[in-house]
Structures are given as structure tokens and as C-alpha cells.
Amino acid sequence: MELLIAGLVIWVGAHLFPSVFANKRQSMITRVGNAAFQGIFALCIVAGLVLIVLGWRNSIPTQVYTPPAALRHPAMLLVVIGFVLFVAANIPVTRIKRFLRHPQLTGVLIWAIAHLLMNGDSRSVLLFSVIGAWSLVSMFTINRRDGKWIKPGKPDGWGQDVVLIIVGLTVSALAFYFHEFLAGIPLTT
């Protein structure tokens, strides 16, 4: 579990740094340059992710609670919604972005909650509760840093929204199909 905890600390710390320490971030960029800062940031994210994966795979889980079997399929639907919101953050103008200030972080939060509804083992509780809490804290700190939310303009049609739903469903299908390879846990059992 130590590797998992270390990975989560690096992941959360690197992601919160720009919104919590905006002045220090800018000072670092001034000192080392934007490209070097982005490289350091990317290395921290990759290091955190590698440690999370290694920590996950090397942890021996113990059961903390037993999730209700009736929540399995509703939770899987929440995962799909989370992926759609995650994709929405990367498409310039959508109806979702007019409704949600942080579609990507909201998607991560929904994804984490869904996983907590399906998994009651110690490593799952640690991973998904920390990721969920990080997404909430990030929304708060970004809002504080950026001030009032200015909603994006209205989309011209439904094209962007249709694309984001198709891409979100495709990403969900790929995550489902490759889940055992990615997480070491098959979904078809």
C-alpha cells in the first residue's frame, strides 16, 4: 500500500500545485521556462501514475465493506456518464460546458463514486476516495483562483454534443473491454 499512497500523494500534489500555489507556479515558470515546467509537471504525473499502478497491483486488499450487488449496473452507468463528462472537457463548445464549470473533474468524481459503489476492498477505498476528494478540492481551488465563471457561448448545433457522446461511449467501451489489462480486474465475472 505504501507505493499506492506515495503515488496518490505525488498525483494529488502535482495536480493541486497550479491552483493552490498559483504564485509559486508562475515563479517557477519564470525561473525555468514554461516548457521545462510542463516537463516537470508531466514527469510528476507519470511518476505518480506509475506508483499508483504498481502500488495497486502489489497491494493485498482486505474487505472494508461489501457493496450491494444491486448497485453494480447503476454504478457502471455512472462510469459511462463520467467518461462522457471527461470527454466534454476537451471539446470547445458543448451544452455540458454551459451547464458544468468543471466537466472533467465532475466526471472524475462520478467515476470515483461509481467505483466506490462497486468495490469495498481497502485499496479501492483508498484510491477512489482520494481521487474523488482530489476532484472536489480541485474544483474549489480552481474556482477560488479563477474567480467568477463566465459560461461559454451557445453551440451552433448538436454536432459537438453528438461527437462527445459517441467518443465518451467509445472510451467507455474500450475501458470496459481492457479493464482487466489496465486494472487487473475482469468486469465480466
Backbone as ProteinMPNN parsed JSONL, in Angstrom:
{"seq_chain_A": "MELLIAGLVIWVGAHLFPSVFANKRQSMITRVGNAAFQGIFALCIVAGLVLIVLGWRNSIPTQVYTPPAALRHPAMLLVVIGFVLFVAANIPVTRIKRFLRHPQLTGVLIWAIAHLLMNGDSRSVLLFSVIGAWSLVSMFTINRRDGKWIKPGKPDGWGQDVVLIIVGLTVSALAFYFHEFLAGIPLTT", "coords_chain_A": {"N_chain_A": [[0.811, -1.208, 0.0], [2.115, 1.127, 0.44], [3.385, 2.127, -1.876], [1.138, 2.78, -3.411], [0.001, 4.79, -1.83], [2.125, 6.671, -1.917], [2.144, 7.236, -4.665], [-0.401, 8.401, -4.929], [-0.086, 10.676, -3.34], [1.867, 12.094, -4.804], [0.485, 12.421, -7.261], [-1.86, 13.899, -6.485], [-0.639, 16.108, -5.245], [0.874, 17.239, -7.392], [-1.216, 17.887, -9.153], [-2.75, 19.687, -7.653], [-1.009, 21.771, -7.166], [-0.835, 23.912, -9.236], [-3.289, 25.318, -8.828], [-3.476, 25.842, -6.11], [-1.06, 26.996, -5.395], [-0.608, 29.289, -7.134], [1.023, 31.587, -7.467], [3.595, 30.623, -6.848], [3.805, 28.742, -8.837], [3.876, 30.391, -11.12], [6.233, 31.739, -10.557], [8.079, 29.636, -10.735], [7.799, 29.023, -13.46], [8.758, 31.383, -14.58], [11.39, 31.225, -13.712], [12.409, 28.712, -14.744], [11.293, 28.413, -17.223], [8.456, 27.873, -19.403], [8.242, 25.478, -20.912], [10.029, 23.733, -19.591], [8.824, 23.695, -17.065], [6.366, 22.507, -17.715], [7.336, 20.025, -18.503], [8.433, 19.056, -16.072], [6.101, 18.946, -14.576], [4.647, 17.03, -16.076], [6.351, 14.8, -15.74], [6.066, 14.396, -12.977], [3.342, 13.703, -12.874], [3.329, 11.344, -14.415], [5.101, 9.79, -12.855], [3.63, 9.631, -10.47], [1.38, 8.244, -11.426], [2.538, 5.812, -12.293], [3.466, 4.827, -9.831], [1.001, 4.564, -8.536], [-0.227, 2.543, -10.08], [1.648, 0.415, -9.755], [1.561, 0.214, -6.962], [-1.135, -0.459, -6.609], [-1.268, -2.962, -7.897], [0.506, -4.419, -6.314], [-0.554, -4.42, -3.802], [-2.18, -6.127, -1.177], [-5.437, -6.622, -0.977], [-7.876, -5.981, 1.586], [-11.147, -6.672, 2.773], [-13.282, -3.98, 3.272], [-15.91, -3.121, 3.222], [-18.986, -4.547, 2.0], [-20.166, -4.092, -1.112], [-23.497, -3.391, -2.228], [-24.982, -5.72, -4.394], [-26.976, -4.931, -6.114], [-26.328, -2.395, -6.904], [-24.399, -2.533, -8.847], [-24.859, -2.401, -11.746], [-26.162, 0.189, -12.008], [-23.985, 1.696, -11.062], [-22.088, 1.158, -13.038], [-23.259, 2.52, -15.149], [-22.931, 5.095, -14.175], [-20.154, 5.284, -14.449], [-19.925, 5.396, -17.237], [-21.23, 7.846, -17.694], [-19.41, 9.471, -16.356], [-17.157, 9.185, -18.068], [-18.187, 10.389, -20.405], [-18.5, 13.038, -19.502], [-15.82, 13.606, -18.964], [-14.759, 13.572, -21.558], [-16.219, 15.695, -22.583], [-14.962, 17.921, -21.536], [-12.879, 18.344, -23.236], [-13.804, 19.216, -25.641], [-14.477, 22.068, -27.486], [-17.014, 23.734, -27.459], [-19.885, 22.931, -25.908], [-23.13, 21.813, -24.801], [-22.976, 20.714, -22.285], [-20.74, 21.989, -21.197], [-21.781, 24.471, -20.836], [-23.371, 24.073, -18.73], [-21.894, 22.847, -16.696], [-19.101, 23.913, -14.886], [-16.747, 22.534, -14.473], [-16.434, 20.016, -16.183], [-14.651, 17.827, -16.6], [-13.431, 17.298, -14.077], [-15.769, 16.836, -12.647], [-16.622, 14.553, -13.972], [-14.548, 12.808, -13.211], [-15.029, 12.702, -10.46], [-17.593, 11.48, -10.421], [-16.907, 9.036, -11.622], [-15.141, 8.047, -9.642], [-16.893, 7.81, -7.423], [-18.662, 5.911, -8.463], [-16.956, 3.698, -8.632], [-16.46, 3.303, -5.927], [-18.96, 2.461, -5.187], [-19.006, -0.029, -6.293], [-16.834, -1.445, -5.338], [-15.424, -2.655, -2.398], [-12.991, -3.085, -1.193], [-9.837, -2.545, 0.539], [-7.75, -1.269, -0.986], [-9.189, -0.187, -3.108], [-10.974, 1.521, -1.775], [-9.145, 3.35, -0.704], [-7.839, 4.373, -3.086], [-10.024, 5.346, -4.756], [-11.473, 7.023, -3.048], [-9.581, 8.981, -2.419], [-9.012, 10.031, -4.991], [-11.576, 10.976, -5.657], [-11.965, 12.9, -3.603], [-9.831, 14.592, -4.235], [-10.72, 15.6, -6.715], [-12.941, 17.131, -5.936], [-11.728, 19.033, -4.203], [-10.044, 20.219, -6.052], [-11.896, 21.471, -7.794], [-12.893, 23.439, -6.076], [-10.517, 24.907, -5.428], [-9.681, 25.785, -7.944], [-11.872, 27.352, -8.695], [-11.631, 29.343, -6.736], [-9.157, 30.434, -7.467], [-9.616, 31.297, -10.137], [-11.888, 32.897, -10.063], [-15.056, 34.441, -10.854], [-17.249, 32.48, -12.851], [-17.415, 32.45, -16.302], [-19.674, 31.576, -18.566], [-19.353, 29.499, -21.481], [-20.108, 30.336, -24.958], [-23.229, 29.649, -26.706], [-23.648, 26.513, -28.361], [-23.587, 26.064, -31.938], [-25.086, 24.054, -33.115], [-26.115, 20.631, -32.721], [-23.96, 19.064, -33.242], [-21.34, 18.997, -31.96], [-22.083, 18.043, -29.435], [-23.164, 15.544, -30.044], [-20.878, 14.304, -31.062], [-19.255, 14.266, -28.728], [-20.723, 12.53, -27.088], [-20.638, 10.151, -28.578], [-17.847, 9.701, -28.65], [-17.371, 9.54, -25.88], [-18.899, 7.252, -25.231], [-17.506, 5.394, -26.747], [-14.95, 5.47, -25.546], [-15.705, 4.544, -23.042], [-16.53, 1.927, -23.711], [-14.081, 0.878, -24.583], [-12.604, 1.087, -22.198], [-14.051, -0.685, -20.627], [-13.664, -3.071, -22.046], [-10.857, -3.372, -21.94], [-10.377, -3.376, -19.23], [-9.502, -5.441, -17.494], [-6.849, -5.767, -18.35], [-5.848, -3.177, -17.838], [-6.441, -2.668, -15.086], [-6.213, -5.062, -13.857], [-8.412, -6.428, -13.097], [-11.118, -8.326, -14.037], [-14.201, -7.447, -15.665], [-16.261, -9.029, -16.346], [-17.017, -10.995, -14.626]], "CA_chain_A": [[0.0, 0.0, 0.0], [2.968, 2.312, 0.522], [3.562, 2.662, -3.23], [-0.136, 3.388, -3.794], [-0.101, 6.059, -1.092], [3.12, 7.599, -2.477], [1.647, 7.657, -5.977], [-1.531, 9.323, -4.743], [0.448, 11.95, -2.826], [2.502, 12.794, -5.936], [-0.577, 12.771, -8.215], [-2.677, 14.973, -5.927], [0.21, 17.287, -5.066], [1.186, 17.843, -8.695], [-2.424, 18.462, -9.739], [-3.234, 20.831, -6.877], [0.0, 22.833, -7.14], [-1.153, 25.107, -10.024], [-4.425, 26.097, -8.337], [-3.26, 26.237, -4.719], [0.147, 27.834, -5.33], [-0.523, 29.941, -8.441], [2.175, 32.49, -7.499], [4.809, 29.807, -6.916], [3.817, 28.146, -10.184], [4.34, 31.424, -12.046], [7.637, 31.981, -10.24], [8.841, 28.523, -11.327], [7.78, 29.188, -14.921], [9.676, 32.49, -14.872], [12.75, 30.781, -13.436], [12.89, 27.608, -15.584], [10.636, 28.437, -18.534], [7.193, 27.135, -19.455], [8.449, 24.108, -21.412], [10.637, 22.942, -18.515], [7.802, 23.5, -16.037], [5.425, 21.495, -18.221], [8.04, 18.747, -18.451], [8.489, 18.632, -14.666], [4.721, 18.607, -14.213], [4.331, 15.76, -16.734], [7.116, 13.749, -15.062], [5.42, 14.135, -11.682], [2.085, 12.99, -13.134], [3.674, 9.979, -14.842], [5.66, 9.092, -11.694], [2.504, 9.331, -9.59], [0.56, 7.207, -12.051], [3.286, 4.551, -12.244], [3.434, 4.354, -8.446], [-0.372, 4.137, -8.256], [-0.429, 1.24, -10.726], [2.48, -0.573, -9.057], [1.011, 0.061, -5.618], [-2.401, -1.184, -6.746], [-1.007, -4.36, -8.249], [1.287, -5.084, -5.263], [-1.273, -4.385, -2.53], [-3.082, -7.238, -0.87], [-6.628, -5.942, -0.465], [-8.745, -6.556, 2.612], [-12.509, -6.178, 2.579], [-13.702, -2.936, 4.202], [-17.367, -3.25, 3.207], [-19.496, -5.323, 0.869], [-21.085, -3.257, -1.886], [-24.727, -4.075, -2.628], [-24.94, -6.212, -5.775], [-27.974, -4.198, -6.903], [-25.746, -1.128, -7.371], [-23.365, -2.782, -9.859], [-25.196, -1.85, -13.065], [-26.261, 1.657, -11.936], [-22.638, 2.267, -10.922], [-21.45, 1.097, -14.365], [-23.82, 3.638, -15.906], [-22.242, 6.295, -13.691], [-18.823, 5.31, -15.067], [-20.121, 5.876, -18.611], [-21.503, 9.29, -17.583], [-18.127, 10.092, -16.015], [-16.33, 9.264, -19.28], [-18.775, 11.399, -21.299], [-18.138, 14.35, -18.956], [-14.388, 13.755, -19.162], [-14.584, 13.93, -22.965], [-16.824, 17.023, -22.794], [-13.987, 18.955, -21.163], [-11.901, 18.51, -24.317], [-14.477, 19.708, -26.848], [-14.577, 23.509, -27.198], [-18.313, 24.311, -27.104], [-20.949, 21.929, -25.777], [-24.164, 22.156, -23.83], [-22.493, 20.304, -20.967], [-19.837, 23.028, -20.695], [-22.592, 25.617, -20.427], [-24.046, 23.68, -17.501], [-20.885, 22.495, -15.694], [-17.839, 24.639, -14.992], [-15.644, 21.57, -14.458], [-16.941, 18.701, -16.606], [-13.65, 16.776, -16.438], [-13.34, 16.974, -12.653], [-17.053, 16.238, -12.272], [-16.573, 13.193, -14.497], [-13.646, 12.03, -12.356], [-15.738, 12.497, -9.2], [-18.631, 10.475, -10.655], [-16.17, 7.789, -11.846], [-14.646, 7.583, -8.344], [-18.052, 7.38, -6.627], [-19.142, 4.655, -9.053], [-16.044, 2.627, -8.235], [-16.69, 3.037, -4.504], [-20.217, 1.714, -5.096], [-18.796, -1.391, -6.796], [-15.659, -2.078, -4.731], [-15.308, -2.359, -0.982], [-11.704, -3.521, -0.643], [-9.021, -1.463, 1.087], [-7.021, -0.466, -1.986], [-10.19, 0.567, -3.866], [-11.451, 2.609, -0.918], [-8.079, 4.352, -0.669], [-7.648, 5.007, -4.39], [-11.163, 6.093, -5.29], [-11.855, 8.119, -2.155], [-8.593, 10.056, -2.581], [-9.238, 10.665, -6.302], [-12.826, 11.734, -5.551], [-11.714, 14.078, -2.77], [-8.973, 15.495, -5.013], [-11.506, 16.304, -7.733], [-13.74, 18.159, -5.247], [-10.825, 20.097, -3.755], [-9.586, 20.923, -7.262], [-12.962, 22.385, -8.249], [-12.917, 24.56, -5.137], [-9.312, 25.745, -5.536], [-9.694, 26.432, -9.264], [-12.876, 28.421, -8.612], [-11.058, 30.423, -5.942], [-8.082, 31.054, -8.24], [-10.085, 31.903, -11.377], [-12.974, 33.842, -9.833], [-16.388, 34.218, -11.416], [-17.332, 31.635, -14.039], [-18.049, 33.005, -17.5], [-20.109, 30.427, -19.357], [-19.046, 29.592, -22.909], [-21.233, 30.64, -25.825], [-24.106, 28.548, -27.111], [-23.214, 25.786, -29.553], [-24.386, 26.348, -33.128], [-25.997, 22.935, -33.359], [-25.938, 19.492, -31.841], [-22.832, 18.277, -33.727], [-20.31, 18.793, -30.93], [-22.649, 17.221, -28.371], [-23.26, 14.182, -30.568], [-19.497, 13.792, -31.112], [-18.761, 13.968, -27.386], [-21.404, 11.331, -26.592], [-20.084, 8.997, -29.306], [-16.484, 9.48, -28.162], [-17.499, 9.098, -24.5], [-19.354, 5.857, -25.241], [-16.398, 4.59, -27.277], [-13.939, 5.377, -24.487], [-16.281, 3.654, -22.02], [-16.469, 0.554, -24.22], [-12.675, 0.47, -24.559], [-12.223, 0.896, -20.793], [-14.692, -1.929, -20.195], [-13.015, -4.188, -22.729], [-9.465, -3.506, -21.498], [-10.304, -3.164, -17.786], [-8.663, -6.46, -16.867], [-5.457, -5.452, -18.681], [-5.473, -1.922, -17.2], [-6.57, -2.683, -13.633], [-6.003, -6.407, -13.323], [-9.687, -6.945, -12.598], [-12.077, -8.506, -15.129], [-15.539, -6.949, -15.381], [-17.267, -9.978, -16.825], [-17.302, -12.039, -13.635]], "C_chain_A": [[0.85, 1.267, 0.0], [3.185, 2.948, -0.848], [2.297, 3.362, -3.709], [-0.299, 4.735, -3.113], [0.883, 7.086, -1.655], [2.664, 8.122, -3.836], [0.506, 8.645, -5.866], [-1.06, 10.679, -4.233], [1.077, 12.757, -3.963], [1.441, 13.279, -6.917], [-1.371, 13.978, -7.724], [-1.853, 16.249, -5.775], [0.505, 18.003, -6.374], [-0.043, 18.519, -9.29], [-2.944, 19.675, -8.965], [-2.274, 22.017, -6.9], [-0.396, 24.067, -7.963], [-2.304, 25.952, -9.467], [-4.234, 26.573, -6.897], [-2.096, 27.222, -4.606], [0.374, 28.53, -6.677], [0.702, 30.856, -8.536], [3.481, 31.717, -7.599], [4.932, 29.141, -8.27], [4.391, 29.155, -11.172], [5.816, 31.739, -11.813], [8.525, 30.883, -10.833], [8.918, 28.657, -12.843], [8.742, 30.289, -15.33], [11.124, 32.035, -14.725], [13.248, 29.734, -14.439], [12.312, 27.61, -16.999], [9.413, 27.534, -18.55], [7.391, 25.688, -19.904], [9.044, 23.213, -20.324], [9.624, 22.685, -17.401], [6.81, 22.429, -16.467], [6.057, 20.105, -18.195], [8.114, 18.193, -17.038], [7.108, 18.181, -14.205], [4.342, 17.247, -14.795], [5.075, 14.598, -16.081], [6.514, 13.396, -13.706], [4.136, 13.339, -11.865], [2.376, 11.545, -13.519], [4.224, 9.18, -13.667], [4.543, 8.706, -10.723], [1.652, 8.202, -10.13], [1.242, 5.845, -12.006], [3.254, 3.98, -10.825], [2.038, 3.881, -8.046], [-0.616, 2.746, -8.834], [0.372, 0.154, -10.012], [1.945, -0.847, -7.646], [-0.288, -0.72, -5.62], [-2.134, -2.673, -6.949], [-0.268, -5.119, -7.137], [0.595, -5.08, -3.902], [-2.14, -5.63, -2.378], [-4.321, -6.613, -0.235], [-7.313, -6.725, 0.651], [-10.123, -5.93, 2.436], [-12.866, -5.18, 3.672], [-15.219, -2.97, 4.344], [-17.764, -4.064, 1.979], [-20.497, -4.468, 0.115], [-22.346, -4.048, -2.253], [-24.668, -4.472, -4.105], [-25.897, -5.431, -6.677], [-27.426, -2.88, -7.458], [-24.742, -1.303, -8.503], [-23.693, -2.14, -11.202], [-25.459, -0.341, -13.027], [-24.888, 2.321, -11.809], [-21.896, 2.227, -12.258], [-21.98, 2.21, -15.266], [-23.172, 4.95, -15.466], [-20.841, 6.414, -14.285], [-18.922, 5.846, -16.494], [-20.375, 7.388, -18.595], [-20.211, 10.038, -17.254], [-17.223, 10.239, -17.226], [-16.873, 10.309, -20.258], [-18.41, 12.8, -20.809], [-16.651, 14.63, -19.14], [-14.096, 14.197, -20.599], [-15.103, 15.343, -23.228], [-15.846, 18.145, -22.48], [-13.033, 19.27, -22.299], [-12.528, 18.923, -25.646], [-14.853, 21.162, -26.574], [-15.942, 24.015, -26.726], [-19.354, 23.192, -27.096], [-21.984, 22.435, -24.783], [-23.729, 21.779, -22.416], [-21.596, 21.391, -20.37], [-20.581, 24.315, -20.333], [-23.266, 25.343, -19.08], [-23.048, 23.422, -16.362], [-19.597, 23.285, -15.921], [-16.663, 23.685, -15.126], [-16.121, 20.192, -14.898], [-15.93, 17.571, -16.398], [-13.545, 16.352, -14.973], [-14.639, 16.372, -12.133], [-17.116, 14.799, -12.758], [-15.689, 12.292, -13.655], [-14.333, 11.722, -11.021], [-16.81, 11.409, -9.351], [-17.998, 9.098, -10.863], [-15.695, 7.204, -10.514], [-15.791, 7.077, -7.47], [-18.575, 6.042, -7.145], [-18.258, 3.489, -8.632], [-16.17, 2.299, -6.739], [-17.996, 2.273, -4.286], [-20.054, 0.257, -5.514], [-17.692, -2.146, -6.065], [-15.539, -1.673, -3.267], [-14.004, -2.805, -0.36], [-10.842, -2.309, -0.292], [-8.32, -0.623, 0.027], [-7.997, 0.354, -2.838], [-10.694, 1.762, -3.062], [-10.408, 3.722, -0.866], [-7.992, 5.105, -1.99], [-8.815, 5.898, -4.772], [-11.652, 7.19, -4.351], [-10.872, 9.283, -2.272], [-8.807, 10.778, -3.916], [-10.525, 11.497, -6.282], [-12.643, 13.006, -4.744], [-10.847, 15.09, -3.51], [-9.79, 16.277, -6.037], [-12.364, 17.4, -7.097], [-12.867, 19.333, -4.809], [-10.335, 20.901, -4.953], [-10.635, 21.894, -7.775], [-12.99, 23.631, -7.371], [-11.714, 25.482, -5.341], [-9.227, 26.447, -6.899], [-10.7, 27.574, -9.274], [-12.327, 29.617, -7.846], [-9.99, 31.181, -6.737], [-8.632, 31.857, -9.412], [-11.232, 32.892, -11.207], [-14.264, 33.441, -10.526], [-16.317, 33.419, -12.715], [-18.062, 32.372, -15.154], [-18.373, 31.829, -18.403], [-19.717, 30.612, -20.816], [-20.311, 29.886, -23.714], [-22.049, 29.398, -26.164], [-23.545, 27.846, -28.33], [-24.143, 26.106, -30.727], [-25.411, 25.264, -33.409], [-25.717, 21.829, -32.363], [-24.702, 18.667, -32.198], [-21.788, 17.972, -32.669], [-20.815, 17.875, -29.813], [-22.772, 15.757, -28.803], [-21.872, 13.546, -30.607], [-19.019, 13.41, -29.716], [-19.442, 12.736, -26.807], [-20.853, 10.08, -27.276], [-18.676, 8.676, -28.799], [-16.521, 8.968, -26.715], [-17.941, 7.652, -24.394], [-18.258, 4.928, -25.753], [-15.309, 4.399, -26.233], [-14.43, 4.446, -23.378], [-16.195, 2.2, -22.451], [-15.037, 0.029, -24.199], [-12.199, 0.212, -23.123], [-12.823, -0.399, -20.252], [-13.948, -3.132, -20.765], [-11.61, -4.454, -22.193], [-9.297, -3.386, -19.98], [-9.387, -4.184, -17.098], [-7.188, -6.191, -17.131], [-4.99, -4.21, -17.921], [-5.437, -2.024, -15.677], [-6.323, -4.044, -13.008], [-7.277, -7.062, -12.809], [-10.652, -7.092, -13.777], [-13.462, -7.978, -14.714], [-16.635, -7.946, -15.721], [-17.588, -11.068, -15.82], [-18.566, -11.757, -12.877]], "O_chain_A": [[0.385, 2.34, -0.384], [3.171, 4.173, -0.971], [2.37, 4.417, -4.34], [-0.693, 5.713, -3.749], [0.519, 8.246, -1.849], [2.784, 9.314, -4.12], [0.445, 9.619, -6.617], [-1.579, 11.714, -4.648], [0.849, 13.961, -4.072], [1.489, 14.426, -7.36], [-1.537, 14.958, -8.45], [-2.308, 17.336, -6.129], [0.401, 19.227, -6.458], [0.063, 19.601, -9.867], [-3.515, 20.589, -9.559], [-2.693, 23.152, -6.676], [-0.307, 25.181, -7.446], [-2.297, 27.173, -9.618], [-4.78, 27.608, -6.513], [-2.146, 28.166, -3.818], [1.432, 28.373, -7.286], [1.355, 30.897, -9.579], [4.377, 32.106, -8.348], [6.035, 28.991, -8.796], [5.277, 28.829, -11.961], [6.561, 31.978, -12.763], [9.596, 31.168, -11.368], [9.971, 28.432, -13.441], [9.463, 30.149, -16.318], [11.983, 32.416, -15.52], [14.37, 29.838, -14.935], [12.794, 26.886, -17.87], [9.34, 26.554, -17.809], [6.783, 24.774, -19.346], [8.617, 22.071, -20.154], [9.569, 21.583, -16.854], [6.456, 21.549, -15.682], [5.382, 19.12, -17.895], [7.886, 17.003, -16.821], [6.969, 17.162, -13.528], [3.782, 16.405, -14.094], [4.499, 13.527, -15.886], [6.46, 12.224, -13.333], [3.866, 12.409, -11.105], [1.74, 10.624, -13.007], [3.861, 8.017, -13.49], [4.517, 7.585, -10.215], [1.247, 7.308, -9.387], [0.598, 4.837, -11.715], [3.039, 2.781, -10.643], [1.901, 2.909, -7.303], [-1.152, 1.873, -8.152], [-0.164, -0.909, -9.7], [1.888, -1.994, -7.202], [-0.521, -1.549, -4.74], [-2.7, -3.523, -6.262], [-0.405, -6.338, -7.032], [1.103, -5.671, -2.949], [-2.747, -6.111, -3.335], [-4.272, -6.133, 0.897], [-7.328, -7.955, 0.657], [-10.241, -4.786, 1.997], [-12.765, -5.491, 4.859], [-15.749, -2.861, 5.45], [-16.978, -4.241, 1.048], [-21.563, -4.15, 0.642], [-22.267, -5.239, -2.553], [-24.341, -3.649, -4.961], [-25.646, -5.291, -7.874], [-28.004, -2.313, -8.385], [-24.277, -0.312, -9.066], [-22.87, -1.401, -11.741], [-25.017, 0.362, -13.936], [-24.656, 3.385, -12.382], [-21.156, 3.156, -12.581], [-21.228, 2.778, -16.059], [-22.896, 5.817, -16.296], [-20.388, 7.517, -14.592], [-18.097, 6.658, -16.912], [-19.796, 8.123, -19.395], [-19.949, 11.107, -17.805], [-16.591, 11.28, -17.409], [-16.095, 11.038, -20.873], [-18.048, 13.659, -21.613], [-16.262, 15.76, -19.437], [-13.28, 15.091, -20.825], [-14.507, 16.097, -23.998], [-15.902, 19.208, -23.098], [-12.439, 20.348, -22.328], [-11.841, 18.971, -26.667], [-15.474, 21.463, -25.554], [-16.018, 24.666, -25.684], [-19.66, 22.594, -28.127], [-21.731, 23.37, -24.022], [-24.084, 22.462, -21.455], [-21.681, 21.681, -19.177], [-20.054, 25.152, -19.6], [-23.677, 26.269, -18.381], [-23.325, 23.74, -15.205], [-19.071, 23.315, -17.033], [-15.689, 23.989, -15.816], [-16.207, 19.283, -14.072], [-16.325, 16.459, -16.05], [-13.57, 15.159, -14.673], [-14.614, 15.493, -11.272], [-17.605, 13.922, -12.046], [-16.037, 11.138, -13.408], [-14.228, 10.606, -10.512], [-16.919, 10.521, -8.505], [-18.497, 8.102, -10.338], [-15.83, 6.003, -10.281], [-15.669, 6.025, -6.843], [-18.892, 5.147, -6.361], [-18.76, 2.412, -8.313], [-16.005, 1.147, -6.34], [-18.126, 1.527, -3.316], [-20.86, -0.595, -5.14], [-17.62, -3.371, -6.164], [-15.551, -0.486, -2.94], [-13.902, -2.901, 0.864], [-11.086, -1.198, -0.764], [-8.296, 0.604, 0.127], [-7.671, 1.468, -3.246], [-10.826, 2.867, -3.587], [-10.747, 4.901, -0.97], [-8.063, 6.334, -2.013], [-8.624, 7.075, -5.08], [-12.195, 8.193, -4.815], [-11.279, 10.443, -2.23], [-8.784, 12.008, -3.962], [-10.559, 12.598, -6.831], [-13.109, 14.073, -5.145], [-11.086, 16.296, -3.432], [-9.583, 17.478, -6.21], [-12.497, 18.485, -7.664], [-13.226, 20.492, -5.019], [-10.223, 22.125, -4.879], [-10.307, 23.018, -8.153], [-13.1, 24.749, -7.875], [-11.873, 26.7, -5.419], [-8.751, 27.578, -6.985], [-10.415, 28.647, -9.804], [-12.526, 30.764, -8.247], [-9.925, 32.409, -6.69], [-8.177, 32.973, -9.665], [-11.52, 33.657, -12.128], [-14.527, 32.26, -10.754], [-15.451, 33.646, -13.559], [-19.18, 32.855, -14.972], [-17.48, 31.17, -18.937], [-19.74, 31.728, -21.336], [-21.429, 29.713, -23.229], [-21.623, 28.265, -25.942], [-23.023, 28.494, -29.237], [-25.328, 26.383, -30.539], [-26.503, 25.556, -33.898], [-25.152, 22.064, -31.295], [-24.418, 17.671, -31.532], [-21.393, 16.819, -32.497], [-20.072, 17.034, -29.308], [-22.513, 14.846, -28.016], [-21.707, 12.386, -30.23], [-18.437, 12.34, -29.537], [-18.798, 11.964, -26.096], [-20.629, 9.062, -26.621], [-18.352, 7.515, -28.548], [-15.774, 8.053, -26.368], [-17.424, 6.902, -23.565], [-18.098, 3.812, -25.258], [-14.801, 3.292, -26.055], [-13.657, 3.653, -22.839], [-15.829, 1.334, -21.656], [-14.8, -1.125, -23.843], [-11.484, -0.755, -22.863], [-12.169, -1.125, -19.502], [-13.645, -4.086, -20.049], [-11.214, -5.605, -22.011], [-8.167, -3.304, -19.498], [-8.594, -3.826, -16.227], [-6.359, -6.366, -16.238], [-3.869, -4.182, -17.414], [-4.507, -1.523, -15.044], [-6.235, -4.171, -11.787], [-7.235, -8.114, -12.17], [-10.972, -6.107, -14.443], [-13.837, -8.061, -13.545], [-17.805, -7.721, -15.412], [-18.356, -11.98, -16.128], [-18.949, -12.537, -12.006]]}, "name": "protein", "num_of_chains": 1, "seq": "MELLIAGLVIWVGAHLFPSVFANKRQSMITRVGNAAFQGIFALCIVAGLVLIVLGWRNSIPTQVYTPPAALRHPAMLLVVIGFVLFVAANIPVTRIKRFLRHPQLTGVLIWAIAHLLMNGDSRSVLLFSVIGAWSLVSMFTINRRDGKWIKPGKPDGWGQDVVLIIVGLTVSALAFYFHEFLAGIPLTT"}
